[in-house]
mmCIF file of C-alpha atoms in Angstrom:
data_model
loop_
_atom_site.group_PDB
_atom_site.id
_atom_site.type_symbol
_atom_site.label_atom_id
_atom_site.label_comp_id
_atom_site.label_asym_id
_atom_site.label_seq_id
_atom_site.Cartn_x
_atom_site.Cartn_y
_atom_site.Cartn_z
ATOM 1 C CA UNK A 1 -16.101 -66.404 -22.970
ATOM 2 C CA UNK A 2 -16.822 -64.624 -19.787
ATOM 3 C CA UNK A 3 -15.003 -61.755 -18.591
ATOM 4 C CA UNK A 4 -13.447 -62.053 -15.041
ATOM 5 C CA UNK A 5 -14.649 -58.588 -13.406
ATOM 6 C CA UNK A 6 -11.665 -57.018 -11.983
ATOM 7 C CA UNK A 7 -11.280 -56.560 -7.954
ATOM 8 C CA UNK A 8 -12.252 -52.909 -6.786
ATOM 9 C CA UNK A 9 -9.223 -53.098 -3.736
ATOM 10 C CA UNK A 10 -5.687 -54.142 -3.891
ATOM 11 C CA UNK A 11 -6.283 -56.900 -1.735
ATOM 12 C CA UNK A 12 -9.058 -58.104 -3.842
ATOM 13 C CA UNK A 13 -6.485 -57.815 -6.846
ATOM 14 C CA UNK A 14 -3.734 -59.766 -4.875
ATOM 15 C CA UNK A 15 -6.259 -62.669 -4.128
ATOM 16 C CA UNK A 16 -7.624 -62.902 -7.646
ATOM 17 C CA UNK A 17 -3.532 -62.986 -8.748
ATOM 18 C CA UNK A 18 -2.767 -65.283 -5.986
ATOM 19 C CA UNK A 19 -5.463 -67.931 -7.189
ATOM 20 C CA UNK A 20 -5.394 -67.781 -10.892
ATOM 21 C CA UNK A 21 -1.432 -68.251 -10.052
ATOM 22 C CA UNK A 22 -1.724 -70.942 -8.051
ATOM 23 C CA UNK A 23 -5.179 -72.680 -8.621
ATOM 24 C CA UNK A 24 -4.419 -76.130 -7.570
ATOM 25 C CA UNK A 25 -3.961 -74.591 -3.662
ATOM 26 C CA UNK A 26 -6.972 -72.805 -3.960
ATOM 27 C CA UNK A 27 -10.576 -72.997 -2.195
ATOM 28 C CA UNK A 28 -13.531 -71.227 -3.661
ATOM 29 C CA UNK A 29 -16.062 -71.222 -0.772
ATOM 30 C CA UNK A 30 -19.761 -70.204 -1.749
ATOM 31 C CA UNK A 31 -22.993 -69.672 -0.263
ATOM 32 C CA UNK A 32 -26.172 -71.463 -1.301
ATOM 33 C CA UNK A 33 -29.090 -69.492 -1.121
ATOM 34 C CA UNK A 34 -29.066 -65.849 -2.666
ATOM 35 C CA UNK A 35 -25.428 -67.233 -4.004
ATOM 36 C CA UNK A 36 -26.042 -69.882 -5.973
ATOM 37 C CA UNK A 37 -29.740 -70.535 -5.968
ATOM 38 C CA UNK A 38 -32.092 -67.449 -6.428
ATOM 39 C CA UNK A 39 -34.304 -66.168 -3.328
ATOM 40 C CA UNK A 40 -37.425 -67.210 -3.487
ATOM 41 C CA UNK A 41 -40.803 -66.834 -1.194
ATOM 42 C CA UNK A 42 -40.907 -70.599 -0.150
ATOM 43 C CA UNK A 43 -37.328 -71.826 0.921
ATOM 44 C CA UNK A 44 -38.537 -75.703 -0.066
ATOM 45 C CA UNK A 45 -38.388 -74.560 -3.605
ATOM 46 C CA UNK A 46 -35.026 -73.260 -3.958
ATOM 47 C CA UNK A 47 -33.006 -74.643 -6.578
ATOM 48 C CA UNK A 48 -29.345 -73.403 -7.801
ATOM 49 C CA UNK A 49 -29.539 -71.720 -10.363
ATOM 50 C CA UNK A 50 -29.540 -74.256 -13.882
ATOM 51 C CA UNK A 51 -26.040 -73.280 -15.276
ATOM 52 C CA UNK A 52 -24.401 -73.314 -11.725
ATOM 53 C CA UNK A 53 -23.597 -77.035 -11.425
ATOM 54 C CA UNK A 54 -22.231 -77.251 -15.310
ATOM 55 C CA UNK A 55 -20.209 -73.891 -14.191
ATOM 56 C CA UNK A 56 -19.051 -75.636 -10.654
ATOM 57 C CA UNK A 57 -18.031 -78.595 -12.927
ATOM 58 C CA UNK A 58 -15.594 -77.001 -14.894
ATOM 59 C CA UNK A 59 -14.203 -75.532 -12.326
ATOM 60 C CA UNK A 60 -13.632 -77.696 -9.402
ATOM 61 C CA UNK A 61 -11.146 -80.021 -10.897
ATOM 62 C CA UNK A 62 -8.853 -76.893 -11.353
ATOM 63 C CA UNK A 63 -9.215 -76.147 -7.891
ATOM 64 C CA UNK A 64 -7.888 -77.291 -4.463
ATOM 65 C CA UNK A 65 -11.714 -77.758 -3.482
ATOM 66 C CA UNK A 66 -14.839 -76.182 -3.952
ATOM 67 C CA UNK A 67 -16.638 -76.221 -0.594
ATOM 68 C CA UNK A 68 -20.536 -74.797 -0.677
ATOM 69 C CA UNK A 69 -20.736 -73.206 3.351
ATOM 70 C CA UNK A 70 -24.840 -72.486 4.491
ATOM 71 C CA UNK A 71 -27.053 -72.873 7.181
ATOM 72 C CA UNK A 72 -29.156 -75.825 5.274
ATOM 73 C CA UNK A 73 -28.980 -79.123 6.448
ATOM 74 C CA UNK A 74 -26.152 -80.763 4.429
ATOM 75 C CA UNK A 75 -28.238 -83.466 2.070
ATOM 76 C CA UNK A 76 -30.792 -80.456 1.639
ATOM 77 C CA UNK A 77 -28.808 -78.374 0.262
ATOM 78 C CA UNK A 78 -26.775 -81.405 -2.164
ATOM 79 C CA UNK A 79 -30.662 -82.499 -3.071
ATOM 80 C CA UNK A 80 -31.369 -78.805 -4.194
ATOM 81 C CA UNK A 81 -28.012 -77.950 -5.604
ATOM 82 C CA UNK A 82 -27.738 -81.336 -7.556
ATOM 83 C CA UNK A 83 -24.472 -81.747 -6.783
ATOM 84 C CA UNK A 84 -24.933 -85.311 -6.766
ATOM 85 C CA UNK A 85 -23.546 -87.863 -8.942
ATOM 86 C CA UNK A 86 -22.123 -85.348 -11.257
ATOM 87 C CA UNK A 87 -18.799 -85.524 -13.030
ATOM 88 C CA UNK A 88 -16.194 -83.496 -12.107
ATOM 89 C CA UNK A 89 -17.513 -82.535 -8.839
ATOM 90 C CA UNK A 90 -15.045 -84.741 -6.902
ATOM 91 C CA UNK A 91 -13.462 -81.504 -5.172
ATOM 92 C CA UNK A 92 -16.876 -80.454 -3.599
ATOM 93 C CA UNK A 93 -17.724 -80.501 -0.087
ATOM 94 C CA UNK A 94 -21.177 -78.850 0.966
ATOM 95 C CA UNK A 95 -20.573 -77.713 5.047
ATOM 96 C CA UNK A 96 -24.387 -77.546 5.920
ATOM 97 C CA UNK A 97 -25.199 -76.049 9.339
ATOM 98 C CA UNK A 98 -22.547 -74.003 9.086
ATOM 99 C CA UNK A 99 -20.039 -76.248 9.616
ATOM 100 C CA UNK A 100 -21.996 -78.830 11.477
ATOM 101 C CA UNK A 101 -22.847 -81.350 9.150
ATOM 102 C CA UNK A 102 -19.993 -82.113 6.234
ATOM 103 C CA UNK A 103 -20.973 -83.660 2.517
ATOM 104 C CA UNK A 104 -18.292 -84.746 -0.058
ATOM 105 C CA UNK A 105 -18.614 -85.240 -3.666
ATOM 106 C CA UNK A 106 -15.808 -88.117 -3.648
ATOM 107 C CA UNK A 107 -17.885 -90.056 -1.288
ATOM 108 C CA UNK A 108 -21.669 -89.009 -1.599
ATOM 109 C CA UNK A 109 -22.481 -89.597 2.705
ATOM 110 C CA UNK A 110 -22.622 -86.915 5.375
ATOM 111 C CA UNK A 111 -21.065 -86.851 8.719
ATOM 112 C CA UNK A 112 -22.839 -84.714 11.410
ATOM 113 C CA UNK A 113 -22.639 -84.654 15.422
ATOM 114 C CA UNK A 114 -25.481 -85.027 17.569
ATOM 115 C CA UNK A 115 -28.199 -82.607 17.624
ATOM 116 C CA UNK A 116 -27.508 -79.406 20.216
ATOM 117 C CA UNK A 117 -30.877 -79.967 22.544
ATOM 118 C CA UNK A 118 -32.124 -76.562 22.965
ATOM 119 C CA UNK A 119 -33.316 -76.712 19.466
ATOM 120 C CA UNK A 120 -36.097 -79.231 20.098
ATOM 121 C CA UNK A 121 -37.207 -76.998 23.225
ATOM 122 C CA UNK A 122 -37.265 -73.390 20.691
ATOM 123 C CA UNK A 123 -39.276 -76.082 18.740
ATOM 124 C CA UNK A 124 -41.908 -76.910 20.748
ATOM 125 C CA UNK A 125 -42.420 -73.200 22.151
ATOM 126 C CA UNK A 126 -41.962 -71.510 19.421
ATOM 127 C CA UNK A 127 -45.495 -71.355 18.104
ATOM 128 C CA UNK A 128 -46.541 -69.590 21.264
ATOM 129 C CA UNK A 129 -43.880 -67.590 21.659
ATOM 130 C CA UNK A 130 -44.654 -66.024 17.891
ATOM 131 C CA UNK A 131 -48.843 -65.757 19.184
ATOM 132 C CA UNK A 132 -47.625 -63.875 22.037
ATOM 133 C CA UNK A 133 -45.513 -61.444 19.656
ATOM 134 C CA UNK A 134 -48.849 -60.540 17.741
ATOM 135 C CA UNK A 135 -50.826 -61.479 14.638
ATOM 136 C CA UNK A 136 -48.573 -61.433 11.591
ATOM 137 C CA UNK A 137 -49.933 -63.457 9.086
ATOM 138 C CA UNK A 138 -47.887 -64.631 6.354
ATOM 139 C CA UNK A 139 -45.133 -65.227 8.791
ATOM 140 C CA UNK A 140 -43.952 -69.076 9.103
ATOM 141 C CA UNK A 141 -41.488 -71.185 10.787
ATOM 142 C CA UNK A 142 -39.271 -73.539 8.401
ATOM 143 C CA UNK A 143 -37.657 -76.792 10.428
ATOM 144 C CA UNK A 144 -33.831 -77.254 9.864
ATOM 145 C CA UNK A 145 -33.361 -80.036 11.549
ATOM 146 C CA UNK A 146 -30.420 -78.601 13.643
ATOM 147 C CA UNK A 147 -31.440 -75.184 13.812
ATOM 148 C CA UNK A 148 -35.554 -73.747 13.009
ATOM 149 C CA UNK A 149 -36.186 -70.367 11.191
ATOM 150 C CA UNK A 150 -38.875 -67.977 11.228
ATOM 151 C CA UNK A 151 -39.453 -66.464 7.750
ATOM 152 C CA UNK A 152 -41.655 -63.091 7.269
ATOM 153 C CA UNK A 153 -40.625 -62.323 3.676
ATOM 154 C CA UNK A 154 -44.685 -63.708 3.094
ATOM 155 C CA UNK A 155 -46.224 -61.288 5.717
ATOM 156 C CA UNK A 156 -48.093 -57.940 4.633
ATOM 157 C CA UNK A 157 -45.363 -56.033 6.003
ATOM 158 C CA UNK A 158 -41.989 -58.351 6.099
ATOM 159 C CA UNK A 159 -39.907 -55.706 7.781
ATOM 160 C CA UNK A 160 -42.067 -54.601 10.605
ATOM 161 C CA UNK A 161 -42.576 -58.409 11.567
ATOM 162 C CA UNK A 162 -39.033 -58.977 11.306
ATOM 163 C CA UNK A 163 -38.227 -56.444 13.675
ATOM 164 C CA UNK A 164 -41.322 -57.445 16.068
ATOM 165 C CA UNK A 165 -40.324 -60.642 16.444
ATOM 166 C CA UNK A 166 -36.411 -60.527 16.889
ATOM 167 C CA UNK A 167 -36.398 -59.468 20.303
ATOM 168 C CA UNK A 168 -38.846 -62.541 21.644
ATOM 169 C CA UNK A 169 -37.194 -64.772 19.378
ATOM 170 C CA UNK A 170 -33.753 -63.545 21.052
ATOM 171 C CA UNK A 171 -35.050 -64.098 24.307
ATOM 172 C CA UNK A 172 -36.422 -67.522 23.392
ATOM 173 C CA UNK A 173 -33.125 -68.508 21.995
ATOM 174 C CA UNK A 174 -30.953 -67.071 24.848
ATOM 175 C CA UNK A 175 -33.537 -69.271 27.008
ATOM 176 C CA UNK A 176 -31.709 -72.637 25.793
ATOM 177 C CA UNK A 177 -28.495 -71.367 24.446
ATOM 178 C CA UNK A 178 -29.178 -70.674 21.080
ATOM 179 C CA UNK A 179 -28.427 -67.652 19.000
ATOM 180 C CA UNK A 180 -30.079 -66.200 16.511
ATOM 181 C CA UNK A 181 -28.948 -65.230 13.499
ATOM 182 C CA UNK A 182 -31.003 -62.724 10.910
ATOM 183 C CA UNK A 183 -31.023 -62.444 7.256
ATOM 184 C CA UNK A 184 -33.016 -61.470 4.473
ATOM 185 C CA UNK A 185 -36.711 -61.412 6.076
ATOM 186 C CA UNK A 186 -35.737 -64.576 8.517
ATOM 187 C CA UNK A 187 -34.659 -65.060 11.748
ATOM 188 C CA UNK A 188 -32.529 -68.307 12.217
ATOM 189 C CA UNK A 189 -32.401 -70.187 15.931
ATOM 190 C CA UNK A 190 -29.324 -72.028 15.938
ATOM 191 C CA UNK A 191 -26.374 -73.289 18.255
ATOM 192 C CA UNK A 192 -23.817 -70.873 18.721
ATOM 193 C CA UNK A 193 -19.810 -71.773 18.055
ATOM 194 C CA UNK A 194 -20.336 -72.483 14.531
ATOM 195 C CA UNK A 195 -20.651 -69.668 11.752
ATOM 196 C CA UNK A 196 -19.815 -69.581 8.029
ATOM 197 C CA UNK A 197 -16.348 -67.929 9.329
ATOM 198 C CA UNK A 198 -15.281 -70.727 11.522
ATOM 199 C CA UNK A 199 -16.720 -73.212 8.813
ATOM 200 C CA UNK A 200 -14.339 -71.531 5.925
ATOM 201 C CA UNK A 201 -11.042 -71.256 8.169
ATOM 202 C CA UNK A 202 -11.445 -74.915 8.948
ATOM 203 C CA UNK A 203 -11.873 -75.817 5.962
ATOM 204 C CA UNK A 204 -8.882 -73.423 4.177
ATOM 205 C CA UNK A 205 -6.300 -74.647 7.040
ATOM 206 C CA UNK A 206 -7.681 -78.224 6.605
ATOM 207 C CA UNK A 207 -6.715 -78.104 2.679
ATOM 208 C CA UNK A 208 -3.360 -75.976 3.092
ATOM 209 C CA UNK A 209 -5.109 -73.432 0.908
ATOM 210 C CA UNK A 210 -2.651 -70.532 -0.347
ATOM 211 C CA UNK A 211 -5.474 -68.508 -1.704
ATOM 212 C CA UNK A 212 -9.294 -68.150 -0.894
ATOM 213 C CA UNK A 213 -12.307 -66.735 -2.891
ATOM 214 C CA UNK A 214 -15.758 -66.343 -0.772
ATOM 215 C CA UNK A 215 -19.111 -65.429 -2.272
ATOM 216 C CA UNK A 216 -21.918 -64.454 -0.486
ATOM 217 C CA UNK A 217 -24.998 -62.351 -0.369
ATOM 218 C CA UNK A 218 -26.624 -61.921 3.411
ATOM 219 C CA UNK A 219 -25.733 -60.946 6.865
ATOM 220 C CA UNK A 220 -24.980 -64.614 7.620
ATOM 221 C CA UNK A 221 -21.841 -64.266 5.515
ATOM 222 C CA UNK A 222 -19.993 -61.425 7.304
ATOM 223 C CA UNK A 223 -18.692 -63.919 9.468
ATOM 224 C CA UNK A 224 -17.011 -65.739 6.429
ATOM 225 C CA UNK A 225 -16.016 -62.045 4.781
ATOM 226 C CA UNK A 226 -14.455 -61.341 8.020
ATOM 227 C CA UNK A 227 -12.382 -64.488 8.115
ATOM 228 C CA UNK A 228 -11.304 -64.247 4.588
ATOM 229 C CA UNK A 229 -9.975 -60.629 5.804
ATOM 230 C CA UNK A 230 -8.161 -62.544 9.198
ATOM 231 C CA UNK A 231 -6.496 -65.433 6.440
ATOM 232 C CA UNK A 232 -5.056 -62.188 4.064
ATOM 233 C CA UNK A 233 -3.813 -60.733 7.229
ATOM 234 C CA UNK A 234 -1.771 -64.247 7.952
ATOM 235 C CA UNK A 235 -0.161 -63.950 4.555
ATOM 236 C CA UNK A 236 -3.196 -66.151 2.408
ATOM 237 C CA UNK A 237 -4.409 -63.599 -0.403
ATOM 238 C CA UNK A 238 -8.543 -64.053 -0.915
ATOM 239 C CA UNK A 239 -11.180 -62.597 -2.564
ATOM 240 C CA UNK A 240 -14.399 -61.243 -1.815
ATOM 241 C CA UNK A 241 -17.724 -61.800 -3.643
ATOM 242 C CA UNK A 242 -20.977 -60.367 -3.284
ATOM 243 C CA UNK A 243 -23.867 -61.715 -4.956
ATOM 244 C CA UNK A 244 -25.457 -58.202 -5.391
ATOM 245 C CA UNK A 245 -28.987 -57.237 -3.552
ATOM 246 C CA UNK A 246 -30.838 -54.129 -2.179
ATOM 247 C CA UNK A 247 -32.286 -56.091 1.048
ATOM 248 C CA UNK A 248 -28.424 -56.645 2.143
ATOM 249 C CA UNK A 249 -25.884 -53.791 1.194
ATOM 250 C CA UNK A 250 -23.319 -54.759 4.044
ATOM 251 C CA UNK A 251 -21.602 -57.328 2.130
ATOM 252 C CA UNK A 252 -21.630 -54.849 -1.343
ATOM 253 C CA UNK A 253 -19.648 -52.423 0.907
ATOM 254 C CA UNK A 254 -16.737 -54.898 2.165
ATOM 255 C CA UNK A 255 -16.327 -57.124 -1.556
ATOM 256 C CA UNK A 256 -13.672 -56.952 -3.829
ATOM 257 C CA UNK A 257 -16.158 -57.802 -6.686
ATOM 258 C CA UNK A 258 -20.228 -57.540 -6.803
ATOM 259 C CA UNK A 259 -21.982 -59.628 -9.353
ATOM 260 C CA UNK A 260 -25.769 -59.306 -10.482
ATOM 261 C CA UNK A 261 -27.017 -62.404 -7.932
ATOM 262 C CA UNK A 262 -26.970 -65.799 -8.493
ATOM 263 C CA UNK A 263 -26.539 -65.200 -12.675
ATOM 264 C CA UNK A 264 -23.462 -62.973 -11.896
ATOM 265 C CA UNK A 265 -21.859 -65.539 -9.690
ATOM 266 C CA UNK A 266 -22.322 -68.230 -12.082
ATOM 267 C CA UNK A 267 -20.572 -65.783 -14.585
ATOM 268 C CA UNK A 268 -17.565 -65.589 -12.488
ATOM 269 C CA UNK A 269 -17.061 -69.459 -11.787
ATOM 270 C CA UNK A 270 -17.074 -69.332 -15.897
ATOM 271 C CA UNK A 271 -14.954 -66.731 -16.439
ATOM 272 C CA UNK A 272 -12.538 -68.466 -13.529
ATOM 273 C CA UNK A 273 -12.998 -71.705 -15.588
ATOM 274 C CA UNK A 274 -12.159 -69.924 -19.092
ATOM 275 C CA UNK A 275 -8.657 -68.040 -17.372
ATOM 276 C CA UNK A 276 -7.534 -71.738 -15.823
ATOM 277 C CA UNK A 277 -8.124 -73.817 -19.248
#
């Protein structure tokens, strides 16, 4: 059996309480990448991590809904979850674009609005825009469909490109308003309005959630931490995870628990799952 690590804060305490009390009002939102599937160099070859679906599985039928909130396309991130077709995933939703795009379990389709249309012009000058920055090989832009990012994790020096190219990038973005949004060695050109904050308080009002647990491990959660923090100060207890890392310590500072990565999280759906049997 795993042991449920216990919350460093009172409120983290109070949220823990508050779901284990009343799990069948409860939403467990998680990140995908970093969260459930490890980092890894190439983005097309991340893959949750193997015990996270049979952990999800357990635990989503105890559970108001499980809902998986990142800045993948939808079916991307259902394709490398392999959340698919699985039993006892009927109370998962995957919000993909941060909100944008919307996948459920129950009925396997996504639903999506049309495309914002500054993201095919960043497309098309973004190659020239990133010459113009300077030679930093290794660096590489990943298509998202709704949103493109520019990884650097590859280059000889990851941080000094990252911090080359966020101002032009900015400026590109800002050019067709777009936003960008930075993580761990990649800077993301998407539409603005939608974050993993605005994704998770939609989804916990649309449920009539009386508790919420968020997991996370990057800058792009913050957004999500901070509306956890807005729903405990409405009277809706939550908890905050971080999936531990040294690139990102601003989300270690703020949880209420830190787990070793992607291993640790899947740990704490388990334990969850054992305390709810």
């Amino acid at each position: 059996m795993d042991l449920m690590p216990t919350p460093v804060t009172r409120p983290g305490r109070d949220g823990l309480a508050a779901l284990l009390a009343q799990p069948r009002t409860a939403v467990v939102g998680l990140d995908f990448d970093g969260t459930l599937a490890p980092i890894v160099a190439d983005p097309e070859q991340a893959r949750a991590h193997p015990d996270a679906v049979p952990a999800l599985a357990r635990l989503a039928p105890k559970v108001a809904s499980i809902a998986v909130i990142t800045g993948r396309p939808a079916g991307v991130a259902v394709r490398y979850g392999g959340f698919a077709g699985v039993p006892g995933l009927d109370h998962l939703t995957v919000l993909g674009h941060y909100g944008a795009e919307r996948w459920d379990a129950a009925t396997g389709t996504v639903t999506a609005p049309a495309p914002h249309p500054g993201v095919a012009a960043v497309r098309a000058e973004l190659p020239g825009v990133l010459e113009r920055a300077g030679a930093w090989p290794g660096t590489w832009i990943e298509e998202k469909g709704r949103a493109v990012a520019v990884h650097t994790r590859r280059a000889a020096d990851p941080e000094a490109a990252f911090e080359a190219l966020r101002g032009p990038l900015t400026d590109l973005a800002a050019r067709h308003g777009l936003i960008v949004e930075p993580g761990r060695m990649v800077l993301e050109l998407r539409p603005p309005g939608m974050d993993k904050g605005v994704a998770l308080g939609k989804h916990v009002r649309a449920t009539g959630a009386t508790s919420v647990l968020y997991a996370g491990d990057d800058l792009g959660d913050l957004p999500a931490y901070a509306a956890v923090e807005k729903l405990r100060s409405d009277g809706i207890p939550g908890l905050l995870v971080c999936s531990g890392s040294t690139e990102v310590t601003e989300l270690a500072e703020r949880a209420d628990v830190v787990v070793d990565g992607p291993a640790g999280v899947v740990d704490l759906l388990r334990a969850l799952a054992d305390q709810l049997d």
